[in-house]
GROMACS .gro file of N, CA and C in nm:
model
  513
    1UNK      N    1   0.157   0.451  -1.225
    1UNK     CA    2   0.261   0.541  -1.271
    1UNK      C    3   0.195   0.666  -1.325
    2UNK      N    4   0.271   0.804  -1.326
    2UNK     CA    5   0.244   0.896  -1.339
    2UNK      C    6   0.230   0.908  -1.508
    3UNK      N    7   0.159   0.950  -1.605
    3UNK     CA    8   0.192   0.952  -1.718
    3UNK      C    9   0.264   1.033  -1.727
    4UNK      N   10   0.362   1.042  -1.850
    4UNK     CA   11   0.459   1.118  -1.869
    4UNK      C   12   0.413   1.229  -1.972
    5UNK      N   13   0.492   1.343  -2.001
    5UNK     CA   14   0.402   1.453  -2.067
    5UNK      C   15   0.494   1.521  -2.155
    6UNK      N   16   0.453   1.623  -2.249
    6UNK     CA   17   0.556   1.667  -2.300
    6UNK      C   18   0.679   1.724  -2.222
    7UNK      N   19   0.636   1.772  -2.141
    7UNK     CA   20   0.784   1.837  -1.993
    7UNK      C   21   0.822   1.730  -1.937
    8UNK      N   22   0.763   1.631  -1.877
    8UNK     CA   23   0.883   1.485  -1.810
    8UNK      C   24   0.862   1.364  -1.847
    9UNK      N   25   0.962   1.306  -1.877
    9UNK     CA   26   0.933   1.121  -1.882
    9UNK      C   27   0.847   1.071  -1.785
   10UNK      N   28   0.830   0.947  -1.810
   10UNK     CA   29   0.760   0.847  -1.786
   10UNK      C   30   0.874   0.723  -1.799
   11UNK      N   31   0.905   0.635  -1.712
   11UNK     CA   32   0.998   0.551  -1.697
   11UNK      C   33   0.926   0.452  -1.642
   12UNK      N   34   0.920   0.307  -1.717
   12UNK     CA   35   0.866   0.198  -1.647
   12UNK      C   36   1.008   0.083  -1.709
   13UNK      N   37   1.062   0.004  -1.566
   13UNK     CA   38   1.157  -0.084  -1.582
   13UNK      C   39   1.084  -0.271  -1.581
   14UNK      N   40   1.092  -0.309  -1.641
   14UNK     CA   41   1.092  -0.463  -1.643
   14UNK      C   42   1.170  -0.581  -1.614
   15UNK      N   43   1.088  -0.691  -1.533
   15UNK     CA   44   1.199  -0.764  -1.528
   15UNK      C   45   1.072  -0.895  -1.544
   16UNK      N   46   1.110  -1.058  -1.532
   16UNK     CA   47   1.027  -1.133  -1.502
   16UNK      C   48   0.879  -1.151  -1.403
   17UNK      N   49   0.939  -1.133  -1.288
   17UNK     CA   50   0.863  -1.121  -1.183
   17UNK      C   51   0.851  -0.993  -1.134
   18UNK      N   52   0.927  -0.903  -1.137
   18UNK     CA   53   0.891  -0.755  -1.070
   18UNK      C   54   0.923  -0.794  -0.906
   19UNK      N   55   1.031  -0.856  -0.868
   19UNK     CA   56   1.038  -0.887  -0.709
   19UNK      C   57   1.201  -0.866  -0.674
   20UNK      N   58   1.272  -0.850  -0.805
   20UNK     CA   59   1.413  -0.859  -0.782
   20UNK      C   60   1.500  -0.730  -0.875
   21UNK      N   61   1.515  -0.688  -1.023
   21UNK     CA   62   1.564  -0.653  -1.081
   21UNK      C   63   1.482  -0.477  -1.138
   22UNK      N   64   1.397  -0.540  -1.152
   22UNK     CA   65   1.317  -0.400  -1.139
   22UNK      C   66   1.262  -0.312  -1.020
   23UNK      N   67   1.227  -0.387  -0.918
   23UNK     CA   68   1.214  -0.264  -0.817
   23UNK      C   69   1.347  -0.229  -0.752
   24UNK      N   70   1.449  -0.307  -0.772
   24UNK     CA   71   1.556  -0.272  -0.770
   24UNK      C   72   1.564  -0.130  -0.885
   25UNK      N   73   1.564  -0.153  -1.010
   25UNK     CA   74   1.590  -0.036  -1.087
   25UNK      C   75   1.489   0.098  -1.049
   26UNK      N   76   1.372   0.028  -1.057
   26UNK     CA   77   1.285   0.191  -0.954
   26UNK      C   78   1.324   0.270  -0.867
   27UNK      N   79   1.351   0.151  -0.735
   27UNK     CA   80   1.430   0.281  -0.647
   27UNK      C   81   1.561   0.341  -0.659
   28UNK      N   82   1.663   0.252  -0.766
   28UNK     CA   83   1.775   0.340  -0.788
   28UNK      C   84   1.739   0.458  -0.892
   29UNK      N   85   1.649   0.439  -0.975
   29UNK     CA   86   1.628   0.518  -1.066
   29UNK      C   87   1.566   0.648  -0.959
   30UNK      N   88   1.447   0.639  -0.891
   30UNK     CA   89   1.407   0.690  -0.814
   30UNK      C   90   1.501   0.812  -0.736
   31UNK      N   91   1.633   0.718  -0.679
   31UNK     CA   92   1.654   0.778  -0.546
   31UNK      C   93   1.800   0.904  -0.698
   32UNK      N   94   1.850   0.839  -0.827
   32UNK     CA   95   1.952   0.946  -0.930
   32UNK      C   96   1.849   1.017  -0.925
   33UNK      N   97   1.728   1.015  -0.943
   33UNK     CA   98   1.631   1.170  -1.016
   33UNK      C   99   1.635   1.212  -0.925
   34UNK      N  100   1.579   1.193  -0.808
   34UNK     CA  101   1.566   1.280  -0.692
   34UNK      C  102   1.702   1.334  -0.687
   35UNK      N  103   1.786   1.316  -0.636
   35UNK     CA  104   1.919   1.371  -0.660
   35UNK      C  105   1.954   1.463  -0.737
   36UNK      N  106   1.925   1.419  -0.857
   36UNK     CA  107   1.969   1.482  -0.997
   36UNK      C  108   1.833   1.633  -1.015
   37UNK      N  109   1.729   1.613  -0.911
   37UNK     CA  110   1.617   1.711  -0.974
   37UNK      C  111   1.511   1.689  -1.083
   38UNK      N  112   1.521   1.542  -1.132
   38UNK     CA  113   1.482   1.525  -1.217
   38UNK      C  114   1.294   1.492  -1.209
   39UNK      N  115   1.209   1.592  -1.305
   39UNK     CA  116   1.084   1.501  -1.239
   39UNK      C  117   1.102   1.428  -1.356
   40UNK      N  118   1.020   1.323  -1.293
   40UNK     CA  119   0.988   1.225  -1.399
   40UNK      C  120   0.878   1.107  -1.288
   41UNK      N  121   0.809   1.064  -1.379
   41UNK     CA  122   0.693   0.930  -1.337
   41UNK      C  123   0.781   0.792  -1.325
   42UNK      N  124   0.781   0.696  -1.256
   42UNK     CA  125   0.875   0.602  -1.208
   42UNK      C  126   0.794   0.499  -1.187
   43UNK      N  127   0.781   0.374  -1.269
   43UNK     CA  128   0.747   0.219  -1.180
   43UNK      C  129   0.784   0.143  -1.250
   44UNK      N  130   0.749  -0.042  -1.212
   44UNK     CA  131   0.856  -0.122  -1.230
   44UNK      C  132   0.734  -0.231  -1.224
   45UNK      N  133   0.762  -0.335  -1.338
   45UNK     CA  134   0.639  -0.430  -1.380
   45UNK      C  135   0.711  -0.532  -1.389
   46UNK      N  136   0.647  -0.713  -1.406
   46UNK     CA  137   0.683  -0.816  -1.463
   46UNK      C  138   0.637  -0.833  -1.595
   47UNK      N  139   0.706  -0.955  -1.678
   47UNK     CA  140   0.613  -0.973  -1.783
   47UNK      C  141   0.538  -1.109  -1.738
   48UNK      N  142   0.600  -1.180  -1.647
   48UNK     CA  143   0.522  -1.287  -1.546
   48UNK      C  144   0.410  -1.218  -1.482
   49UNK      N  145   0.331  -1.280  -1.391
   49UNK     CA  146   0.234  -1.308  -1.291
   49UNK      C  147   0.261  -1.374  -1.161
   50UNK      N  148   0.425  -1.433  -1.204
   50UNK     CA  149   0.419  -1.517  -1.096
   50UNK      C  150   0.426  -1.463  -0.925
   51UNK      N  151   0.455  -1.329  -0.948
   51UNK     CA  152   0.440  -1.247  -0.784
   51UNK      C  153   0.344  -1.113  -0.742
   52UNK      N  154   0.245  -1.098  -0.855
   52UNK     CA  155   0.203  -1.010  -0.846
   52UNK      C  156   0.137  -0.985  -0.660
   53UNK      N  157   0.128  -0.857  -0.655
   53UNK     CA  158   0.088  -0.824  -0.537
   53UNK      C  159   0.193  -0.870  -0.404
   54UNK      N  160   0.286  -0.898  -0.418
   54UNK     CA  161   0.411  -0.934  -0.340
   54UNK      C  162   0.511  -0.869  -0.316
   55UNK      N  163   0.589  -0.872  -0.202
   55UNK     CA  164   0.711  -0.723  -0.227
   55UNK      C  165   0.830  -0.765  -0.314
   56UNK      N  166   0.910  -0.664  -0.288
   56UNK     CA  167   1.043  -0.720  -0.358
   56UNK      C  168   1.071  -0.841  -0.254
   57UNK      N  169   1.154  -0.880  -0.312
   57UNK     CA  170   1.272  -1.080  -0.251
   57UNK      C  171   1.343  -0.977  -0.133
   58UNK      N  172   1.353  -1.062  -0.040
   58UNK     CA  173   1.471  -0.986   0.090
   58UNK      C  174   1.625  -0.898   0.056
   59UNK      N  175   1.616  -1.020  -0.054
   59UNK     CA  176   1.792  -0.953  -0.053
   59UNK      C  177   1.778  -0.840  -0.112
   60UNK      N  178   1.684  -0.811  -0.221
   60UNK     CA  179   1.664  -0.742  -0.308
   60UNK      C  180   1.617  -0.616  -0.193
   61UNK      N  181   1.569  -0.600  -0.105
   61UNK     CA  182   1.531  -0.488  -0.004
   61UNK      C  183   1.621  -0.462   0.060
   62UNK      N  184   1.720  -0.590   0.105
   62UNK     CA  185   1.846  -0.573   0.181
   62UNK      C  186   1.972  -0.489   0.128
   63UNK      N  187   1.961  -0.493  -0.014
   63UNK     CA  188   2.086  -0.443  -0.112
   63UNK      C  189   2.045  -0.320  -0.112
   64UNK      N  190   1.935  -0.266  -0.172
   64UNK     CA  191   1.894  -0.130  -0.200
   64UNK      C  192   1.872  -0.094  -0.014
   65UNK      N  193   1.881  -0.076   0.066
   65UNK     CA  194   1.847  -0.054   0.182
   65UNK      C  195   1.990  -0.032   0.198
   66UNK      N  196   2.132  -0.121   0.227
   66UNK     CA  197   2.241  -0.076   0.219
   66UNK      C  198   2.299   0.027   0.164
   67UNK      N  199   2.232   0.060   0.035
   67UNK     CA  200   2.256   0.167  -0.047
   67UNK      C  201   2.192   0.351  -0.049
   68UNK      N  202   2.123   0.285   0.089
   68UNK     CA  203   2.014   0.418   0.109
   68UNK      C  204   1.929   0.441   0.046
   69UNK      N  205   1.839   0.327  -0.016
   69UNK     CA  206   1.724   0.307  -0.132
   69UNK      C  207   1.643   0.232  -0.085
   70UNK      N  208   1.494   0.280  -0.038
   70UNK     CA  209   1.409   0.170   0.035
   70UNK      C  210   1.320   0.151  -0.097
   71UNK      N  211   1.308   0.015  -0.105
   71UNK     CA  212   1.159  -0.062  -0.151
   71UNK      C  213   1.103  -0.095  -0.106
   72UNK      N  214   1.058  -0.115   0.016
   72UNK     CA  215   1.000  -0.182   0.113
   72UNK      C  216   0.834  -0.196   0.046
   73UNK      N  217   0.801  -0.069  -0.019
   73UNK     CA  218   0.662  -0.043   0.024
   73UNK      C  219   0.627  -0.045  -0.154
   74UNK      N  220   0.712  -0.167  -0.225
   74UNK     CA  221   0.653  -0.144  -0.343
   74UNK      C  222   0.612  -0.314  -0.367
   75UNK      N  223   0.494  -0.322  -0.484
   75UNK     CA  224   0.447  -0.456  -0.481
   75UNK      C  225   0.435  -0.530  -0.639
   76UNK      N  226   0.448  -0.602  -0.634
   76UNK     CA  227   0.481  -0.674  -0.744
   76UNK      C  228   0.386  -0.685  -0.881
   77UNK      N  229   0.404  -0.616  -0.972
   77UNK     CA  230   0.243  -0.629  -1.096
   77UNK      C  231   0.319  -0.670  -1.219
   78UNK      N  232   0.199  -0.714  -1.284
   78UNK     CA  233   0.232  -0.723  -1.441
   78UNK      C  234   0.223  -0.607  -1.535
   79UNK      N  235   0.292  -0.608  -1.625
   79UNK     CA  236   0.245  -0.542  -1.753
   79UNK      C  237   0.154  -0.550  -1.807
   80UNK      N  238   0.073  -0.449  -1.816
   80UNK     CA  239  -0.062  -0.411  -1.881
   80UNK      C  240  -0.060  -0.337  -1.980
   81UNK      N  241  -0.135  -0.346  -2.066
   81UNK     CA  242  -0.154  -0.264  -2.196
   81UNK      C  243  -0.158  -0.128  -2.168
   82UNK      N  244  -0.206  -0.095  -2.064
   82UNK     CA  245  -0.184   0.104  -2.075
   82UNK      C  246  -0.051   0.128  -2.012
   83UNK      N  247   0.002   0.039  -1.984
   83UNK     CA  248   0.188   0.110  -1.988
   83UNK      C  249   0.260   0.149  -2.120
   84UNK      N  250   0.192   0.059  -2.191
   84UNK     CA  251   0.239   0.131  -2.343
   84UNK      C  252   0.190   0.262  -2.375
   85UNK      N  253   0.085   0.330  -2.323
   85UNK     CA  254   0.052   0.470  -2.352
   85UNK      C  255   0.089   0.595  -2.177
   86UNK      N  256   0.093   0.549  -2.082
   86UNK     CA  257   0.157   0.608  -1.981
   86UNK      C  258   0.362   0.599  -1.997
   87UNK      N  259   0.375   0.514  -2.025
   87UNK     CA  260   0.523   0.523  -2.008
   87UNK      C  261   0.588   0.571  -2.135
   88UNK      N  262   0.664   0.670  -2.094
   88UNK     CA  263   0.743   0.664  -2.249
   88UNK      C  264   0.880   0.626  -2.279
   89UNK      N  265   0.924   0.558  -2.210
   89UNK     CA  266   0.994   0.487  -2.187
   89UNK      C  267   1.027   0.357  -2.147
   90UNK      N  268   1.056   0.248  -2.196
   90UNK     CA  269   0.981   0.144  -2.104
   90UNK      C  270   1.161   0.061  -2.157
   91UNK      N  271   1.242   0.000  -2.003
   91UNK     CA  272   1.362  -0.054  -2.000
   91UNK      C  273   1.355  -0.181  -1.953
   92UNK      N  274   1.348  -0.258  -2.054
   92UNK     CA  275   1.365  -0.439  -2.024
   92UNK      C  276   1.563  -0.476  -1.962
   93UNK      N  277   1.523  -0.572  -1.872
   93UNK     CA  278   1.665  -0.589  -1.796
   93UNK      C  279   1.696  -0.705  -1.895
   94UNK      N  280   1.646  -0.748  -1.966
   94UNK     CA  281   1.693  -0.887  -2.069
   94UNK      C  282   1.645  -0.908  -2.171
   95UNK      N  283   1.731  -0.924  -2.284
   95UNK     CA  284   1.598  -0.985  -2.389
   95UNK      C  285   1.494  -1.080  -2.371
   96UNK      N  286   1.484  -1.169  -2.296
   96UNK     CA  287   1.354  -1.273  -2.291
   96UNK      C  288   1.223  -1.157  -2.279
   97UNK      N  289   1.263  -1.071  -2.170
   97UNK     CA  290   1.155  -0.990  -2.109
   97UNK      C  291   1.177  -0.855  -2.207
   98UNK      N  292   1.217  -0.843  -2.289
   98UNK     CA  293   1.279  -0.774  -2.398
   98UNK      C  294   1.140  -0.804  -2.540
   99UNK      N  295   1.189  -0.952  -2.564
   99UNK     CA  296   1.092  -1.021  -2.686
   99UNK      C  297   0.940  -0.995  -2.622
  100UNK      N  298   0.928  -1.064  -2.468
  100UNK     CA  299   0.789  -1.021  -2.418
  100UNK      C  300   0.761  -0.903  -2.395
  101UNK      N  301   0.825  -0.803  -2.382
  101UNK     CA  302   0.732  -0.685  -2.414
  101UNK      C  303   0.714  -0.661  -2.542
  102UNK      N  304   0.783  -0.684  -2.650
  102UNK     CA  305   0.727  -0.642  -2.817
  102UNK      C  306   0.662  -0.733  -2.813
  103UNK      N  307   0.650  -0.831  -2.792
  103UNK     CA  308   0.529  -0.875  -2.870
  103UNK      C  309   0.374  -0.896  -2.810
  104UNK      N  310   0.393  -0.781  -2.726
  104UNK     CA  311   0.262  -0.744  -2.650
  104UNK      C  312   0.213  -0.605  -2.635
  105UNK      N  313   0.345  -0.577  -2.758
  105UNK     CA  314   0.335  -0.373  -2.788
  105UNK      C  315   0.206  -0.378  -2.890
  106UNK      N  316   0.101  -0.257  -2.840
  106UNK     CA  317   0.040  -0.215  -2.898
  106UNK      C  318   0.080  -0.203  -3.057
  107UNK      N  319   0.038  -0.153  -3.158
  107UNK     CA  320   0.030  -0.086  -3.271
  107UNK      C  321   0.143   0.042  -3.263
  108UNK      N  322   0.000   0.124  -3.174
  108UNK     CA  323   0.000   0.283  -3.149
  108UNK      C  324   0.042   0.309  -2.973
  109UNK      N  325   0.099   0.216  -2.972
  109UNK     CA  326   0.194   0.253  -2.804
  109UNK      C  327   0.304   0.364  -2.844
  110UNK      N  328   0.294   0.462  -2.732
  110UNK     CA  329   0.391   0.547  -2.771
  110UNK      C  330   0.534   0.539  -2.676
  111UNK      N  331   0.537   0.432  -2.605
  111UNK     CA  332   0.648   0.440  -2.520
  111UNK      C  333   0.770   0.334  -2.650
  112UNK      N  334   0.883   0.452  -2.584
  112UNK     CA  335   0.988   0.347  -2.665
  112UNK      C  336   1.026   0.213  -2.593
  113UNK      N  337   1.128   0.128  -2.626
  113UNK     CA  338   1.108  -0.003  -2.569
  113UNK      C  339   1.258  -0.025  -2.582
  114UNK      N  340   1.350  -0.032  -2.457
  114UNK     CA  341   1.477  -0.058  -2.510
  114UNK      C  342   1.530  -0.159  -2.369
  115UNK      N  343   1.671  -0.199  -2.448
  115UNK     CA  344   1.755  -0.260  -2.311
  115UNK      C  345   1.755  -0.173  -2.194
  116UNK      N  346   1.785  -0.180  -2.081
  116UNK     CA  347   1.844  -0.073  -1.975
  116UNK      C  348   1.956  -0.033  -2.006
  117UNK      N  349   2.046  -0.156  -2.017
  117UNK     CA  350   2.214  -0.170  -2.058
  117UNK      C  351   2.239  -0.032  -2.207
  118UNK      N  352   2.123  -0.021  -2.256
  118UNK     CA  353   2.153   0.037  -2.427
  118UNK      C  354   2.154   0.148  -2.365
  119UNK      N  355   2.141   0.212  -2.222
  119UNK     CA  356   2.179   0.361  -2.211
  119UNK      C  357   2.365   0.387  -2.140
  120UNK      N  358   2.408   0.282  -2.150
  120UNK     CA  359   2.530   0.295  -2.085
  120UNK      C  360   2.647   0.220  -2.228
  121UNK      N  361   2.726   0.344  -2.242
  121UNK     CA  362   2.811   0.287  -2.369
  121UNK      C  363   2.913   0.213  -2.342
  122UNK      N  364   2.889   0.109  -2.408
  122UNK     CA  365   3.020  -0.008  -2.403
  122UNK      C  366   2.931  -0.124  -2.343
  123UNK      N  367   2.829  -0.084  -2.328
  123UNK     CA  368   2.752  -0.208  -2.219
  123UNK      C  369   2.616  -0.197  -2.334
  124UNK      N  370   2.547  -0.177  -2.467
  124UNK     CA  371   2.470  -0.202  -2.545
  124UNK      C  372   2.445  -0.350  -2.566
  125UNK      N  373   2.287  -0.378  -2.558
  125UNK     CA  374   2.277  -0.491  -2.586
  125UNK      C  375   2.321  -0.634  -2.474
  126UNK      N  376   2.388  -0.548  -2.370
  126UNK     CA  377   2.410  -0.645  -2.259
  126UNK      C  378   2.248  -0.662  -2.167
  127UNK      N  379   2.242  -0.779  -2.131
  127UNK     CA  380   2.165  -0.784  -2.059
  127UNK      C  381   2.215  -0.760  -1.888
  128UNK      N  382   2.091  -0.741  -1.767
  128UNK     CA  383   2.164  -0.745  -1.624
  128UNK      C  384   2.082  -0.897  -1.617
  129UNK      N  385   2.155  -0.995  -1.592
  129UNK     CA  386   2.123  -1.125  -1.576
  129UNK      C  387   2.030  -1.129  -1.395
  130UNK      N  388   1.966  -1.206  -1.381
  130UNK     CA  389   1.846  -1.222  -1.296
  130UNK      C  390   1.910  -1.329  -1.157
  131UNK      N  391   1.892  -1.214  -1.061
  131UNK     CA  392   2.000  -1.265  -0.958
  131UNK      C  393   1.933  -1.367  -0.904
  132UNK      N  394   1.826  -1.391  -0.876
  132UNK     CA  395   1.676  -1.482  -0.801
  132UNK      C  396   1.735  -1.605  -0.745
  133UNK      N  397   1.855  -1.664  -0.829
  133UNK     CA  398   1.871  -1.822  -0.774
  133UNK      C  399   2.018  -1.767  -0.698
  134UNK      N  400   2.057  -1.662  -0.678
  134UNK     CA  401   2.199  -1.670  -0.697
  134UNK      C  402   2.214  -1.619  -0.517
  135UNK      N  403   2.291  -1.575  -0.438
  135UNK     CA  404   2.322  -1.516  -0.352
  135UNK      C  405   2.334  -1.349  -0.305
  136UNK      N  406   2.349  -1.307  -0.198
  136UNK     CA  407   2.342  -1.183  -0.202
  136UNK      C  408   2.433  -1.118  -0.254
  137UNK      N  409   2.610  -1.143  -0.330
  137UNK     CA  410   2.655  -1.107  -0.380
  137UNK      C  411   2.612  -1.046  -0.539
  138UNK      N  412   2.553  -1.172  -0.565
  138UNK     CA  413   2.477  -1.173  -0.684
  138UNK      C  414   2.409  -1.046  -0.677
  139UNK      N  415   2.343  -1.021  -0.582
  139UNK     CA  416   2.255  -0.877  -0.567
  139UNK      C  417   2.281  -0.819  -0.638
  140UNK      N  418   2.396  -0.803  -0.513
  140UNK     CA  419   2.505  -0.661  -0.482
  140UNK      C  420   2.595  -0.650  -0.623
  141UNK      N  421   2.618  -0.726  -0.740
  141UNK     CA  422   2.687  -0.733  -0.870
  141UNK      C  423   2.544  -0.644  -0.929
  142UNK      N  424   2.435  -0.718  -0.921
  142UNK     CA  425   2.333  -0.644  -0.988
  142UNK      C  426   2.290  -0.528  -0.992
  143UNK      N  427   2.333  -0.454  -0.835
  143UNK     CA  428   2.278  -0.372  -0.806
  143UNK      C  429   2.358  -0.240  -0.837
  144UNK      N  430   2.501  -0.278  -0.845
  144UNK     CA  431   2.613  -0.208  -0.940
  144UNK      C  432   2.563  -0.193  -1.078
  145UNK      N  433   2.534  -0.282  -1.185
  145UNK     CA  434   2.486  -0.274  -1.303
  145UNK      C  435   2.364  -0.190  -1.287
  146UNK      N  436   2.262  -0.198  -1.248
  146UNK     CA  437   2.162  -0.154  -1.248
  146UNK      C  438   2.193   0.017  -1.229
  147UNK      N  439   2.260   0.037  -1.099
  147UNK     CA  440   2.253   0.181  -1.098
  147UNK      C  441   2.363   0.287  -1.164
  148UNK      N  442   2.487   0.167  -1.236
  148UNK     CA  443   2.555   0.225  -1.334
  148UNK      C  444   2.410   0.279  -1.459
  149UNK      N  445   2.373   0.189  -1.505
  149UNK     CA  446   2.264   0.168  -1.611
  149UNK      C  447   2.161   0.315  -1.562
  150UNK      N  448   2.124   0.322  -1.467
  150UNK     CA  449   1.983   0.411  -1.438
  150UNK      C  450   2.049   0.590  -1.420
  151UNK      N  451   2.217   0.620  -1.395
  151UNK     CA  452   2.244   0.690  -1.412
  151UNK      C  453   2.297   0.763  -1.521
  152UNK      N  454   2.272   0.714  -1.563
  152UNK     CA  455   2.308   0.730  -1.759
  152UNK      C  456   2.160   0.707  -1.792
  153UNK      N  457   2.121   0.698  -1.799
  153UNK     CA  458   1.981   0.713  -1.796
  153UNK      C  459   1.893   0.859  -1.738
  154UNK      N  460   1.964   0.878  -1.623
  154UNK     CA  461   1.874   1.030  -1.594
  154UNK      C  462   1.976   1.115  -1.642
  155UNK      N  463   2.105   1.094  -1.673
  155UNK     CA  464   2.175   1.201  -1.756
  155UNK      C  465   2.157   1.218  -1.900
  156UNK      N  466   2.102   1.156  -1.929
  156UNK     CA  467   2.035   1.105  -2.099
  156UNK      C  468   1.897   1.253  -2.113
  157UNK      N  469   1.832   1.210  -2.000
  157UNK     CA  470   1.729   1.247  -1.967
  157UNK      C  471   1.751   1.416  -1.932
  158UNK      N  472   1.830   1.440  -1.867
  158UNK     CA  473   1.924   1.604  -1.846
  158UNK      C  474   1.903   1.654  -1.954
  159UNK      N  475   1.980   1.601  -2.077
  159UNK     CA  476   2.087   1.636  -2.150
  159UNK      C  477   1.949   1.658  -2.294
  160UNK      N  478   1.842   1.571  -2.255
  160UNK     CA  479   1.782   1.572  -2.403
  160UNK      C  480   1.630   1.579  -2.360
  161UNK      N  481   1.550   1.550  -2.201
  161UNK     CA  482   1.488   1.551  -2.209
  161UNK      C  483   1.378   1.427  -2.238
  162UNK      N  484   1.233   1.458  -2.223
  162UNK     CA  485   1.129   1.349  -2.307
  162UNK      C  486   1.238   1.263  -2.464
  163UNK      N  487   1.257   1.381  -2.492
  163UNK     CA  488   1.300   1.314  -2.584
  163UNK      C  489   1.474   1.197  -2.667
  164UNK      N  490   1.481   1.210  -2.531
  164UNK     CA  491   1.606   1.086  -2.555
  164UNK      C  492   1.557   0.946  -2.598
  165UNK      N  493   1.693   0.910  -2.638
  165UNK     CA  494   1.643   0.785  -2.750
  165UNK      C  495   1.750   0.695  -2.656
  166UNK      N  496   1.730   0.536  -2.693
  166UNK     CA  497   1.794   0.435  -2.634
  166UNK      C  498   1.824   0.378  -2.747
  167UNK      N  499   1.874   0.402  -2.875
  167UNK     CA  500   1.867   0.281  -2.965
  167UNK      C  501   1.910   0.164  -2.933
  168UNK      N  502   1.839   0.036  -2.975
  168UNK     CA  503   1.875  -0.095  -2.912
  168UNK      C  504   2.045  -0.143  -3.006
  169UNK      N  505   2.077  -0.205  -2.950
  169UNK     CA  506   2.195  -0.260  -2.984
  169UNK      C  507   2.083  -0.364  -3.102
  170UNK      N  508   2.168  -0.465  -3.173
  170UNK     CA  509   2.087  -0.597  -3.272
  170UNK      C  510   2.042  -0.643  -3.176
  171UNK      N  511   1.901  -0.635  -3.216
  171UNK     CA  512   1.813  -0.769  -3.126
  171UNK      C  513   1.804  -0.854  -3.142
   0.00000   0.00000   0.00000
């Protein structure tokens, strides 16, 4: 990922594995900025291992591909300690993967750390539940949340810049 700078964010999305929910949120996030004009640095991590180096899940390529959003060509990693100083932003799709990123935050990490859901009002503190066991509907529900969530997110980003805030709903 690109570090982010005083002129553009830095956006890194999380999910378990990085094969379903987050590169899902990359390329929707991806394909609002482009749209929107927005620069900004863009990638998408697990707090697992369990797929690193793997692509996204089919359906998960199949949904965003319907939508005019390719992932094809993105691969599956963990969270590493210098995402806390490249990203300044960093959007967990759940609390589980929420608790695992704080408690693997640096000190002096400068990325903030919030829900995805905490940029869309009325939806704070919601999690996007993890489609993996579920069907391609399931996706396609997710993939609605997700890019409701990531467009309020680059309008956040319009409107305020590096410096928009996500405050978390109670954790």
């Amino acid at each position: 990922m690109g570090q982010g700078s005083e002129s553009f964010p830095a956006v890194l999305f999380v999910c378990l594995g990085n094969i379903c929910r987050s590169p899902m949120a990359e390329g929707a996030f991806r394909a609002a900025s482009d749209r929107a004009g927005l620069r900004v640095g863009i990638d998408s991590v697990g707090t697992a291992a369990y797929h690193v180096g793997e692509p996204p899940d089919p359906r998960a390529i199949r949904i965003a591909r319907e939508n005019g959003v390719d992932i094809t060509g993105l691969l599956g990693r963990q969270i590493r300690r210098d995402d806390f100083y490249s990203a300044t932003h960093i959007f967990a799709l759940d609390r589980a993967n929420l608790q695992g990123i704080r408690a693997h935050a640096p000190r002096d990490g400068k990325a903030q750390v919030a829900l995805l859901n905490d940029a869309v009002a009325g939806f704070e503190g919601r999690p996007i539940e993890d489609p993996y066991y579920g069907d391609e509907e399931d996706f396609r529900r997710v993939w609605k949340e997700i890019t409701r969530a990531v467009d309020a997110v680059v309008e956040r980003f319009l409107a305020e810049g590096c410096e928009a805030r996500f405050p978390l709903a109670d954790a």
